[in-house]
Amino acid sequence: MRKFTGLLVGLTLVSALPLYAQTDEFVIEAGKPGARIQPTMYGVFFEDINYAADGGLYAELVKNRSFEFPQRLMGWRSFGNVSVRDDGPFERNPHYVRLCASGHTHKHTGLDNEGFFGIGVKGGEEYRFSVWARLPQGEGAGSIRVELVDTRSDGEQHALASGTLTIDSQEWKQYRLVLTPEVTNPKAALRIFLTSKEGQSVDLEHVSLFPVDTWQGHENGLRKDLAQALADLKPGVFRFPGGCIVEGTDLETRYDWKKSVGPVENRPLNENRWHYTFPHRFYPDYFQSYGLGFYEFFLLSEEIGAEPLPVVSCGLACQFQNDDMSAHVALGDLDGYVQDALDLIEFANGDVNTKWGGLRAQMGHPAPFGLEFIGIGNEQWGPEYPERLALFVAAIRKAYPDIKIIGSSGPNSEGEQFEYLWPEMARLKVDLVDEHFYRPESWFLGQGARYDDYDRRGPKVFAGEYACHGRGKKWNHFNAALLEAAFMTGLERNADIVHMATYAPLFAHVEGWQWRPDMIWFDNMNSVRTASYHVQQLYTMYKGTNVLPLTMNGRPVTGAEGQNGLFASAVYDKDRGEVIVKAANTSDSARSLSLRFEGLKKRENLTSGRRVELRSDDPDVDNTIENPSAIVPCETSFAINEGERVVNVELAPGTFAVYIFEKR
Ligand code: AHR
């Protein structure tokens, strides 16, 4: 395990000291604000991988609530006289269960739901149970008892909370009750018993359990701690719904946004490609309920203040998984897919009198969502991509000339396809090109200057998926986050061409992950923000409005030379009147930096300063559920003497620091 062994000098700021031989001098041209930093610059990318949606952000606690999994009772344990039927009230989810008397007064009929790795409940909190039900025999009254149970308890009772519902109609109706467990249990189950007095059977469909306390209190809501973690990132853009799930293993299982809107009860189940992508981490119960659908994604974007960026299928199924062209939509048959993209724009922005704008209004949001961006295709490659993309570009430009279109440069950060696709994207005049890079330490250290020489006349860059994957260390750890921070100085210095960047993946359930590292981990009760999260957050919080020219030891900072282990960028925030310098010390030794501010007018002063540091003594560890605050930003402030233009700082090894100076 590598430790940052250099001199761990507590970071001190000593103004106006002479430079020492080893001091690196940064000159910040504080009076020359340059390229505008886009409000979208740093954002988040959501994909339903690692149980990020069902079992994660989407707060539904019941798995297979509509009995539509291919094994109809997967996630359920039935007992007594339970049968599955298929003529239910919801056309696209026709299955439901019939609970009939067991035939003996001392025998019971019912079923337990195991939730996602259990059902996590908190003592004293309210949980809303709802179910669609009817009396198939049409007479009398039926009833069910609903319980939250701990079947592993050695106590007197299994039930943590219980309630009874009377089913009083032969028509399908929704019934609800609120359960309030007295104690916390991360691995409870939901139990439903038939309790009808006179042997009445009961039909049940869309069995649901949500915490009442969801993000913003929405009923079909999101888990509060996870949504709050997104809001706290203050993201500029929110890309959804993926990733590979946009493409699907086959076209049938691609993410089809039209299936994800309208009443939740009638959103059909979709297979999640991540359940079988990696045989070494196989999750055969991983499906998408579409309960977290495009309406919810747009709403969340609005609530966290991010520009929504939906991505739609371009008619190519996942190219990693399909060599045969017959797996994809033929060029001549793409009309429906192109129409889906146009309809999506109407859903987001259209007048309430339009078909799709009307649906948005019906769902609760008459005002447009103000969509400005759309991604067409995820990691596509080969000539089959641009020839399909061209049809989308033509149709979108014609109907919605102001919408910005995002194309793809394929799955790799360089190489043949990347070289082929960038000119193709320029030819098709897309507005931004999505680049992906899951790369090792050496790549991140060597790519500081990646964007310095990009053609400024073509499309802009969207670094849509990236994360440092340590060689032999594909888990979250501080050094990976540090290198991401170092690399991001290059994004920032090139903000004239890099308009968006989103780390990936976003979420992972500790018991259900397929891919790591990830930005936010969670179990059924808690979540943890990794060091990579904190890096992202420091960039969003201190992104500034304009890039400032920066030199190091007399030469423009390009990132090319890795700055001897030092990476830096400088920005000005004209709204807050702040000059901000970010620096990452990736080396093993402490560094003395001299920050010299030039170009300030005579009457302008740096009045006060703050520094926020992120560091860890052990580069191989990260925050965990058990120890969520091992690596957190540490902020201190310091005074600056009037007229001072030079600030000297010590930057400890393995540290990312943000220095914020108020300019008055
Ligand atoms: O983020 C995980 C996957 O990585 C995404 O689904 C895909 O776009 C990329 O290959």
XYZ file of C-alpha atoms and ligand atoms in Angstrom:
674
model
C 0.000 0.000 0.000
C 1.474 3.344 -1.028
C 1.409 6.009 1.610
C 1.943 9.662 0.929
C 5.257 9.663 2.745
C 6.491 13.148 1.979
C 6.701 15.833 4.544
C 3.167 16.269 5.822
C 3.369 19.914 6.518
C 0.135 21.269 7.912
C -0.848 23.597 5.107
C 0.215 27.069 6.045
C -0.388 30.277 4.232
C 2.261 32.862 4.711
C 1.847 35.984 2.707
C 4.566 37.961 1.019
C 7.467 35.650 1.886
C 10.401 35.437 -0.490
C 10.346 32.423 -2.823
C 12.392 29.394 -1.906
C 14.348 27.516 -4.508
C 11.794 24.700 -4.673
C 8.801 26.968 -4.779
C 6.568 26.662 -7.819
C 5.255 29.997 -8.862
C 1.769 30.236 -10.282
C 0.778 33.508 -11.872
C -2.945 34.061 -12.074
C -4.103 36.758 -14.464
C -6.949 37.820 -12.238
C -7.858 40.784 -14.417
C -8.312 38.805 -17.612
C -11.397 36.617 -17.375
C -11.360 34.352 -20.412
C -13.640 31.637 -21.726
C -17.054 31.332 -20.147
C -17.560 28.245 -18.018
C -20.874 26.721 -19.002
C -23.486 26.331 -16.269
C -23.674 22.709 -17.447
C -19.954 22.144 -16.960
C -20.087 19.620 -14.113
C -23.052 17.330 -13.773
C -24.239 13.850 -13.000
C -24.934 10.830 -15.135
C -27.587 8.419 -13.961
C -27.818 4.827 -15.135
C -29.817 1.950 -13.706
C -26.757 -0.169 -13.000
C -25.788 -1.542 -9.551
C -29.494 -1.334 -8.502
C -29.348 2.424 -8.911
C -33.069 2.766 -9.746
C -35.241 -0.132 -8.514
C -33.693 -0.996 -5.157
C -31.902 2.348 -5.033
C -32.930 5.892 -5.870
C -36.481 4.823 -6.687
C -37.946 4.436 -3.209
C -40.302 1.510 -3.981
C -39.549 -1.233 -1.447
C -41.432 -4.099 -3.085
C -39.682 -6.156 -5.735
C -41.813 -7.477 -8.597
C -44.799 -5.492 -7.401
C -46.862 -6.298 -10.504
C -46.031 -10.012 -10.762
C -44.552 -9.410 -14.218
C -41.100 -10.913 -13.690
C -40.717 -13.890 -16.048
C -40.921 -16.105 -12.953
C -44.134 -14.491 -11.810
C -43.518 -14.944 -8.098
C -39.826 -14.074 -8.071
C -39.188 -12.000 -4.958
C -42.316 -13.425 -3.327
C -42.800 -16.432 -1.098
C -46.367 -17.609 -1.307
C -48.185 -19.920 1.094
C -51.621 -21.483 1.166
C -53.871 -21.023 -1.838
C -52.268 -18.414 -4.085
C -52.570 -18.434 -7.849
C -51.258 -16.097 -10.528
C -53.740 -14.861 -13.117
C -53.329 -12.739 -16.211
C -56.488 -10.755 -16.900
C -55.751 -7.854 -14.557
C -56.806 -4.226 -14.860
C -53.555 -2.926 -16.340
C -53.144 -3.811 -19.972
C -49.365 -3.732 -20.025
C -49.044 -5.517 -16.677
C -51.797 -8.125 -16.850
C -50.656 -10.451 -14.066
C -51.957 -10.402 -10.515
C -52.458 -12.857 -7.656
C -55.615 -14.415 -6.325
C -55.655 -15.296 -2.626
C -58.264 -17.943 -1.824
C -59.222 -19.561 1.459
C -56.818 -22.323 2.412
C -59.602 -24.794 3.079
C -58.984 -25.001 6.802
C -59.523 -22.375 9.485
C -56.094 -23.024 10.927
C -54.273 -22.753 7.625
C -53.365 -19.493 5.989
C -53.018 -17.983 2.562
C -50.702 -15.154 1.787
C -47.329 -14.090 0.514
C -44.120 -12.393 1.661
C -42.054 -10.001 -0.411
C -38.314 -9.962 0.159
C -37.706 -6.452 -1.197
C -34.329 -5.570 -2.611
C -31.790 -7.318 -0.413
C -34.473 -7.058 2.265
C -36.768 -4.153 3.011
C -35.051 -1.465 5.041
C -37.355 0.335 7.476
C -36.640 2.925 10.147
C -38.279 2.894 13.572
C -40.878 5.640 13.934
C -41.044 6.389 10.208
C -44.201 5.959 8.158
C -44.481 3.603 5.192
C -47.342 3.809 2.729
C -48.654 0.444 1.627
C -50.945 0.436 -1.396
C -52.505 -2.276 -3.474
C -55.050 -2.622 -6.223
C -57.628 -5.181 -5.147
C -61.074 -6.608 -5.795
C -63.360 -9.360 -4.623
C -63.522 -11.903 -7.433
C -66.678 -13.503 -6.051
C -68.289 -10.090 -5.863
C -70.076 -10.508 -2.547
C -69.496 -9.633 1.095
C -66.244 -8.174 2.281
C -62.763 -9.506 2.050
C -59.812 -8.470 4.111
C -56.062 -8.748 4.238
C -53.595 -8.163 7.024
C -50.454 -6.356 5.991
C -47.322 -6.653 8.081
C -43.737 -5.621 8.081
C -41.988 -8.649 9.511
C -38.608 -9.732 10.702
C -38.696 -13.424 9.984
C -35.264 -13.911 11.529
C -36.264 -12.415 14.858
C -36.007 -14.541 17.990
C -38.547 -12.259 19.665
C -42.150 -13.063 20.450
C -43.465 -11.383 17.314
C -42.325 -11.296 13.731
C -44.355 -8.187 12.982
C -42.720 -4.770 13.269
C -45.945 -3.103 12.186
C -49.281 -4.287 10.903
C -52.621 -3.097 9.619
C -55.793 -4.482 8.069
C -57.471 -3.525 4.839
C -61.086 -4.287 4.025
C -61.670 -5.027 0.370
C -65.221 -4.034 -0.383
C -65.780 -4.064 -4.102
C -65.806 -6.406 -7.006
C -64.300 -3.581 -9.088
C -60.570 -3.026 -9.023
C -59.749 -0.180 -6.598
C -56.642 1.084 -4.914
C -56.481 0.594 -1.129
C -53.911 2.158 1.169
C -52.695 2.076 4.715
C -49.724 3.469 6.596
C -47.413 1.235 8.609
C -45.153 2.665 11.294
C -42.611 0.166 12.601
C -41.381 0.869 16.089
C -37.909 -0.362 15.426
C -35.393 -0.105 12.641
C -34.739 -3.152 10.513
C -32.606 -3.189 7.368
C -33.826 -6.591 6.233
C -37.542 -6.781 6.936
C -40.095 -8.421 4.636
C -43.614 -7.435 3.658
C -46.230 -10.032 4.571
C -49.798 -10.125 3.301
C -52.328 -12.548 4.840
C -55.810 -13.291 3.657
C -58.048 -12.604 6.672
C -61.523 -12.624 5.038
C -64.078 -13.949 7.501
C -66.351 -15.899 5.236
C -63.874 -17.384 2.877
C -63.933 -14.535 0.373
C -61.072 -14.577 -2.055
C -59.175 -11.410 -2.830
C -57.314 -10.399 -5.972
C -54.209 -8.246 -5.543
C -52.238 -6.266 -8.107
C -49.487 -3.626 -8.009
C -48.492 -4.181 -4.395
C -46.420 -1.230 -3.319
C -44.649 0.107 -0.243
C -42.952 3.491 -0.118
C -41.549 5.549 2.710
C -43.914 8.499 3.230
C -40.865 10.695 3.641
C -39.503 10.699 0.109
C -37.480 13.358 -1.676
C -39.780 16.402 -1.961
C -42.615 14.240 -0.623
C -43.591 12.767 -3.993
C -45.732 9.637 -3.689
C -44.062 7.779 -6.530
C -40.949 9.158 -4.973
C -37.219 8.889 -4.561
C -35.120 7.833 -1.623
C -34.408 11.009 0.254
C -30.755 10.531 1.192
C -29.782 9.549 -2.339
C -31.660 12.381 -4.042
C -30.241 14.781 -1.458
C -26.738 13.615 -2.331
C -27.465 14.597 -5.933
C -28.907 17.956 -4.944
C -25.858 18.634 -2.772
C -23.655 18.127 -5.808
C -25.330 21.160 -7.393
C -25.012 19.541 -10.799
C -25.271 21.643 -13.928
C -26.578 18.817 -16.068
C -28.342 15.530 -15.424
C -27.845 12.828 -18.047
C -30.285 9.909 -18.025
C -31.299 7.051 -18.255
C -27.857 5.476 -19.144
C -25.474 4.101 -20.584
C -25.787 0.735 -22.128
C -29.380 0.418 -20.943
C -30.333 3.012 -23.558
C -29.256 0.493 -26.197
C -30.410 -2.756 -24.600
C -28.924 -6.178 -25.140
C -31.520 -6.347 -27.871
C -33.815 -3.656 -29.183
C -36.763 -5.085 -27.314
C -35.072 -4.373 -23.986
C -33.658 -0.935 -24.810
C -34.866 1.850 -22.525
C -38.070 2.958 -24.233
C -39.049 6.291 -22.714
C -42.652 5.998 -23.844
C -43.084 2.925 -21.674
C -41.765 4.887 -18.689
C -44.481 7.567 -18.582
C -48.153 7.616 -17.636
C -49.657 5.809 -14.616
C -47.008 3.689 -12.896
C -49.345 0.709 -12.709
C -49.345 0.454 -16.466
C -45.653 0.925 -17.146
C -44.451 -2.436 -18.405
C -41.534 -4.291 -16.914
C -38.218 -4.181 -18.747
C -35.305 -6.540 -18.427
C -32.234 -4.805 -17.046
C -29.235 -5.742 -19.154
C -26.977 -5.486 -16.133
C -28.483 -8.565 -14.540
C -26.528 -10.836 -16.816
C -23.784 -8.631 -18.271
C -21.120 -10.005 -15.953
C -21.418 -13.714 -15.190
C -19.064 -13.232 -12.241
C -21.641 -10.912 -10.692
C -24.962 -12.226 -11.843
C -28.278 -10.758 -10.631
C -31.144 -12.707 -12.181
C -33.729 -10.616 -10.315
C -32.612 -7.279 -11.782
C -35.451 -5.711 -13.773
C -36.682 -2.214 -14.460
C -40.156 -1.341 -13.261
C -39.908 2.009 -15.117
C -41.375 3.494 -11.926
C -38.479 5.921 -12.153
C -39.323 7.063 -15.646
C -38.750 10.054 -17.845
C -41.293 12.260 -16.049
C -39.536 11.555 -12.757
C -36.126 12.171 -14.338
C -37.226 15.537 -15.707
C -38.772 16.481 -12.382
C -35.648 15.504 -10.484
C -33.485 17.523 -12.887
C -35.662 20.534 -12.209
C -35.608 20.016 -8.463
C -31.836 19.737 -8.272
C -31.339 22.650 -10.654
C -29.712 20.666 -13.458
C -30.325 20.830 -17.202
C -32.024 17.586 -18.203
C -30.117 15.575 -20.781
C -32.078 12.546 -21.951
C -30.419 10.014 -24.221
C -32.462 7.934 -26.652
C -31.760 4.849 -28.698
C -30.543 5.472 -32.223
C -31.780 2.063 -33.350
C -28.543 0.222 -32.536
C -28.706 -2.454 -29.870
C -25.591 -2.712 -27.678
C -22.749 -3.187 -30.162
C -20.612 -4.986 -27.597
C -23.268 -7.679 -27.493
C -24.383 -7.820 -31.131
C -22.105 -8.475 -34.096
C -24.882 -9.188 -36.513
C -26.449 -6.203 -38.261
C -29.825 -7.877 -38.060
C -29.831 -7.031 -34.337
C -30.225 -3.367 -35.229
C -32.961 -1.343 -36.857
C -32.454 -1.168 -40.604
C -31.856 2.340 -41.900
C -35.119 2.340 -43.764
C -37.069 1.382 -40.656
C -35.857 4.106 -38.312
C -38.867 6.398 -38.566
C -40.402 5.198 -35.301
C -37.162 5.802 -33.420
C -36.759 9.268 -34.893
C -40.364 9.989 -33.994
C -39.674 8.830 -30.429
C -36.951 11.486 -30.180
C -39.248 14.185 -31.563
C -42.053 13.117 -29.272
C -39.711 13.230 -26.321
C -38.951 16.866 -27.055
C -42.692 17.477 -27.236
C -43.183 15.641 -23.942
C -40.602 17.898 -22.288
C -41.363 21.216 -23.916
C -44.641 20.964 -25.836
C -47.771 22.905 -25.205
C -50.334 21.183 -23.014
C -52.575 20.888 -26.060
C -50.117 18.640 -27.846
C -50.332 14.876 -27.360
C -47.136 14.470 -25.372
C -47.175 17.882 -23.697
C -50.698 17.010 -22.617
C -49.476 13.815 -20.995
C -46.823 15.767 -19.112
C -49.548 18.122 -17.847
C -51.746 15.198 -16.881
C -48.862 13.762 -14.906
C -48.643 16.968 -12.905
C -46.346 19.363 -14.752
C -48.178 21.654 -17.168
C -45.171 23.980 -17.438
C -42.532 22.857 -19.923
C -39.382 21.300 -18.527
C -37.227 23.526 -20.760
C -35.298 20.751 -22.458
C -32.273 22.054 -24.368
C -30.191 18.949 -25.019
C -30.773 15.470 -26.362
C -28.314 12.600 -26.777
C -28.761 10.231 -29.703
C -27.211 6.849 -29.027
C -24.774 5.903 -26.295
C -21.456 4.214 -27.091
C -22.023 3.579 -30.780
C -19.441 3.044 -33.434
C -18.843 2.159 -37.079
C -20.477 3.707 -40.149
C -23.817 2.329 -38.977
C -23.873 5.028 -36.304
C -23.383 8.241 -38.321
C -25.732 7.028 -41.038
C -28.461 6.567 -38.452
C -27.599 9.677 -36.497
C -27.910 11.744 -39.702
C -31.630 10.960 -39.884
C -32.178 12.106 -36.305
C -30.141 15.272 -36.829
C -32.143 16.216 -39.938
C -35.501 15.644 -38.250
C -34.615 17.394 -34.985
C -33.023 20.384 -36.729
C -36.143 20.769 -38.821
C -38.663 20.533 -35.993
C -36.621 21.940 -33.116
C -33.698 23.998 -34.432
C -32.738 25.214 -30.948
C -32.274 21.789 -29.397
C -28.633 20.835 -28.990
C -27.759 17.356 -30.204
C -25.131 15.139 -28.631
C -23.389 12.460 -30.655
C -20.950 9.773 -29.560
C -17.239 9.144 -30.063
C -17.641 5.483 -29.128
C -16.577 3.614 -26.022
C -12.875 4.472 -26.166
C -10.976 7.601 -25.308
C -8.739 7.221 -28.366
C -8.057 4.770 -31.186
C -9.524 3.928 -34.536
C -13.214 4.405 -33.810
C -12.582 7.577 -31.855
C -10.539 8.982 -34.747
C -13.238 7.995 -37.197
C -16.191 9.276 -35.214
C -15.022 12.760 -34.252
C -14.777 13.975 -37.882
C -18.089 12.262 -38.573
C -19.688 14.134 -35.687
C -18.232 17.380 -37.029
C -19.567 16.560 -40.491
C -23.028 15.985 -39.076
C -22.688 19.211 -37.093
C -23.784 17.795 -33.771
C -23.378 20.310 -30.977
C -21.462 18.142 -28.538
C -19.596 14.848 -28.699
C -19.841 12.411 -25.807
C -16.472 10.908 -24.825
C -16.040 8.040 -22.373
C -12.941 7.051 -20.482
C -12.632 4.486 -17.740
C -8.864 4.471 -17.579
C -5.966 3.673 -15.207
C -3.773 6.041 -13.234
C -1.196 6.488 -16.006
C -3.882 7.693 -18.396
C -5.236 10.243 -15.967
C -1.750 11.487 -15.157
C -0.873 11.729 -18.835
C -4.019 13.413 -20.119
C -3.784 16.783 -18.412
C -3.365 18.448 -21.792
C -5.963 16.326 -23.594
C -8.139 19.205 -24.712
C -5.477 21.864 -25.209
C -5.215 21.167 -28.930
C -8.784 20.211 -29.794
C -10.222 21.942 -32.830
C -12.128 24.923 -31.467
C -14.337 25.193 -34.566
C -16.119 21.869 -34.286
C -18.545 20.373 -31.784
C -17.962 20.895 -28.089
C -16.928 18.127 -25.713
C -19.134 16.271 -23.277
C -16.936 14.050 -21.119
C -19.991 11.924 -20.456
C -18.542 8.971 -18.567
C -15.238 8.798 -16.806
C -13.552 7.475 -13.712
C -10.034 6.478 -12.775
C -9.915 2.678 -12.616
C -6.820 1.900 -10.604
C -4.643 -0.810 -12.113
C -5.318 -3.856 -9.977
C -7.420 -1.622 -7.713
C -10.814 -1.386 -9.277
C -12.421 -0.226 -6.105
C -13.063 3.274 -4.847
C -9.972 4.722 -3.280
C -8.601 8.151 -2.637
C -5.760 8.111 -5.161
C -8.216 7.505 -8.011
C -10.251 10.501 -6.854
C -7.114 12.604 -6.611
C -6.169 11.779 -10.201
C -9.677 12.611 -11.347
C -9.283 15.977 -9.641
C -5.928 16.474 -11.336
C -7.325 15.557 -14.747
C -10.317 17.851 -14.263
C -8.045 20.892 -14.084
C -7.548 20.225 -17.812
C -11.297 20.169 -18.409
C -11.598 23.450 -16.602
C -8.736 25.190 -18.364
C -10.384 24.168 -21.633
C -13.885 25.248 -20.700
C -14.185 27.012 -24.055
C -14.508 23.565 -25.639
C -15.419 21.268 -22.771
C -19.005 22.137 -21.933
C -20.054 19.179 -19.817
C -18.456 16.444 -17.751
C -20.109 13.684 -15.748
C -18.399 10.990 -13.654
C -19.769 7.441 -13.974
C -21.372 5.367 -12.690
C -23.272 7.320 -10.098
C -24.795 4.817 -7.646
C -24.105 1.316 -6.360
C -25.858 -0.916 -3.823
C -23.210 -2.585 -1.646
C -24.954 -5.938 -2.095
C -25.880 -5.540 -5.747
C -23.115 -3.928 -7.741
C -21.947 -4.980 -11.181
C -19.446 -2.172 -11.799
C -17.087 -0.203 -9.672
C -15.785 2.313 -8.740
C -18.951 4.372 -8.314
C -19.640 7.790 -6.917
C -22.202 7.030 -4.209
C -22.622 3.700 -2.408
C -25.614 2.704 -0.360
C -27.268 -0.142 1.482
C -30.903 -0.328 2.509
C -30.497 2.237 5.268
C -27.498 4.440 4.590
C -25.461 5.967 1.832
C -21.899 7.116 1.566
C -20.299 9.812 -0.549
C -16.929 8.711 -1.867
C -13.808 10.803 -2.301
C -14.694 11.000 -6.008
C -18.029 12.517 -4.972
C -16.236 15.161 -2.965
C -13.968 15.963 -5.903
C -16.992 16.435 -8.136
C -18.687 18.563 -5.530
C -15.662 20.811 -5.085
C -15.648 21.402 -8.819
C -19.370 22.211 -8.949
C -19.233 24.459 -5.906
C -16.252 26.369 -7.169
C -16.700 26.163 -10.897
C -16.609 29.929 -11.441
C -17.898 31.757 -14.468
C -14.712 32.333 -16.486
C -11.353 30.702 -16.962
C -8.352 32.762 -15.884
C -4.995 32.542 -17.646
C -2.459 30.704 -15.529
C 1.278 30.181 -15.771
C 3.562 27.985 -13.726
C 7.196 28.968 -13.390
C 6.825 31.310 -16.339
C 5.142 28.884 -18.737
C 1.432 28.557 -19.477
C -0.047 25.665 -17.558
C -0.959 23.091 -20.152
C -1.098 19.988 -18.053
C 1.197 18.392 -20.636
C 4.083 17.722 -18.357
C 1.870 16.644 -15.468
C 3.437 19.717 -13.875
C 5.869 17.461 -12.076
C 2.986 15.996 -10.178
C 1.230 19.339 -9.925
C -1.969 20.119 -11.771
C -3.765 23.443 -11.582
C -6.452 25.674 -13.003
C -7.783 29.106 -12.143
C -11.198 30.628 -12.607
C -13.026 33.807 -11.770
C -16.551 33.842 -10.404
C -17.957 37.158 -11.496
C -21.218 36.662 -9.612
C -19.483 36.086 -6.314
C -16.410 38.205 -6.984
C -14.094 35.301 -6.262
C -10.777 34.269 -7.723
C -10.434 30.507 -7.404
C -7.342 28.355 -7.832
C -7.515 24.568 -7.872
C -4.379 22.517 -7.399
C -3.749 18.799 -7.135
C -0.454 17.503 -5.808
C -0.167 13.956 -7.112
C 3.457 13.615 -6.051
C 4.912 12.069 -2.917
C 6.316 15.280 -1.551
C 4.938 18.481 -0.154
C 5.035 21.399 -2.560
C 5.524 25.071 -1.877
C 3.362 27.151 -4.138
C 3.465 30.831 -4.641
C 0.197 32.207 -5.978
C 0.802 35.568 -7.601
C -2.233 37.534 -8.690
C -1.676 39.908 -11.548
C -3.888 42.294 -13.435
C -5.816 43.513 -10.411
C -6.673 47.184 -10.588
C -5.063 49.485 -8.021
C -8.238 49.795 -5.984
C -8.943 46.054 -6.181
C -7.920 43.924 -3.250
C -8.015 40.285 -2.308
C -9.782 40.727 0.971
C -9.990 37.246 2.412
C -9.175 33.722 1.536
C -10.365 30.215 2.188
C -8.888 26.903 1.339
C -10.737 23.623 1.045
C -8.563 20.537 1.069
C -9.299 16.920 0.300
C -6.646 14.457 1.331
C -6.013 11.076 2.870
C -2.999 9.580 4.587
C -3.779 6.320 2.877
C -4.388 6.618 -0.876
C -5.845 3.105 -1.092
C -8.901 3.689 1.075
C -12.149 5.553 0.727
C -15.235 6.363 2.735
C -17.426 3.410 3.590
C -20.905 2.898 4.993
C -19.252 2.134 8.333
C -16.912 5.107 8.156
C -18.522 7.645 5.807
C -16.409 10.624 6.825
C -12.881 9.275 6.597
C -12.140 11.576 3.659
C -14.080 14.805 3.603
C -13.197 18.313 2.499
C -11.678 20.397 5.221
C -12.150 24.152 5.034
C -10.186 26.901 6.747
C -10.085 30.605 6.208
C -7.291 33.119 6.451
C -6.833 36.854 6.319
C -4.957 38.694 3.620
C -3.241 41.994 4.207
C -4.497 44.877 2.160
C -2.699 45.216 -1.131
C -1.170 41.756 -0.956
C -0.786 40.146 -4.351
C 1.200 37.038 -3.500
C 0.078 34.201 -1.301
C 2.398 31.346 -0.451
C 0.973 27.978 0.435
C 2.220 24.508 1.243
C 0.403 21.741 -0.517
C 0.797 18.387 1.190
C 1.452 15.273 -0.931
C -1.607 13.560 -2.278
C -3.843 16.568 -1.814
C -6.463 18.331 -3.858
C -6.972 21.904 -2.747
C -9.230 24.738 -3.758
C -8.186 28.260 -2.794
C -10.894 30.885 -2.867
C -10.061 34.578 -2.688
C -12.582 37.332 -2.411
C -11.892 40.226 -4.712
C -13.239 43.641 -3.643
O -21.143 3.204 -16.777
C -21.197 1.862 -17.100
C -21.221 1.626 -18.587
O -20.032 2.016 -19.154
C -22.237 2.411 -19.360
O -23.461 1.796 -19.359
C -21.679 2.428 -20.734
O -22.053 3.584 -21.451
C -20.200 2.293 -20.529
O -19.688 1.259 -21.260
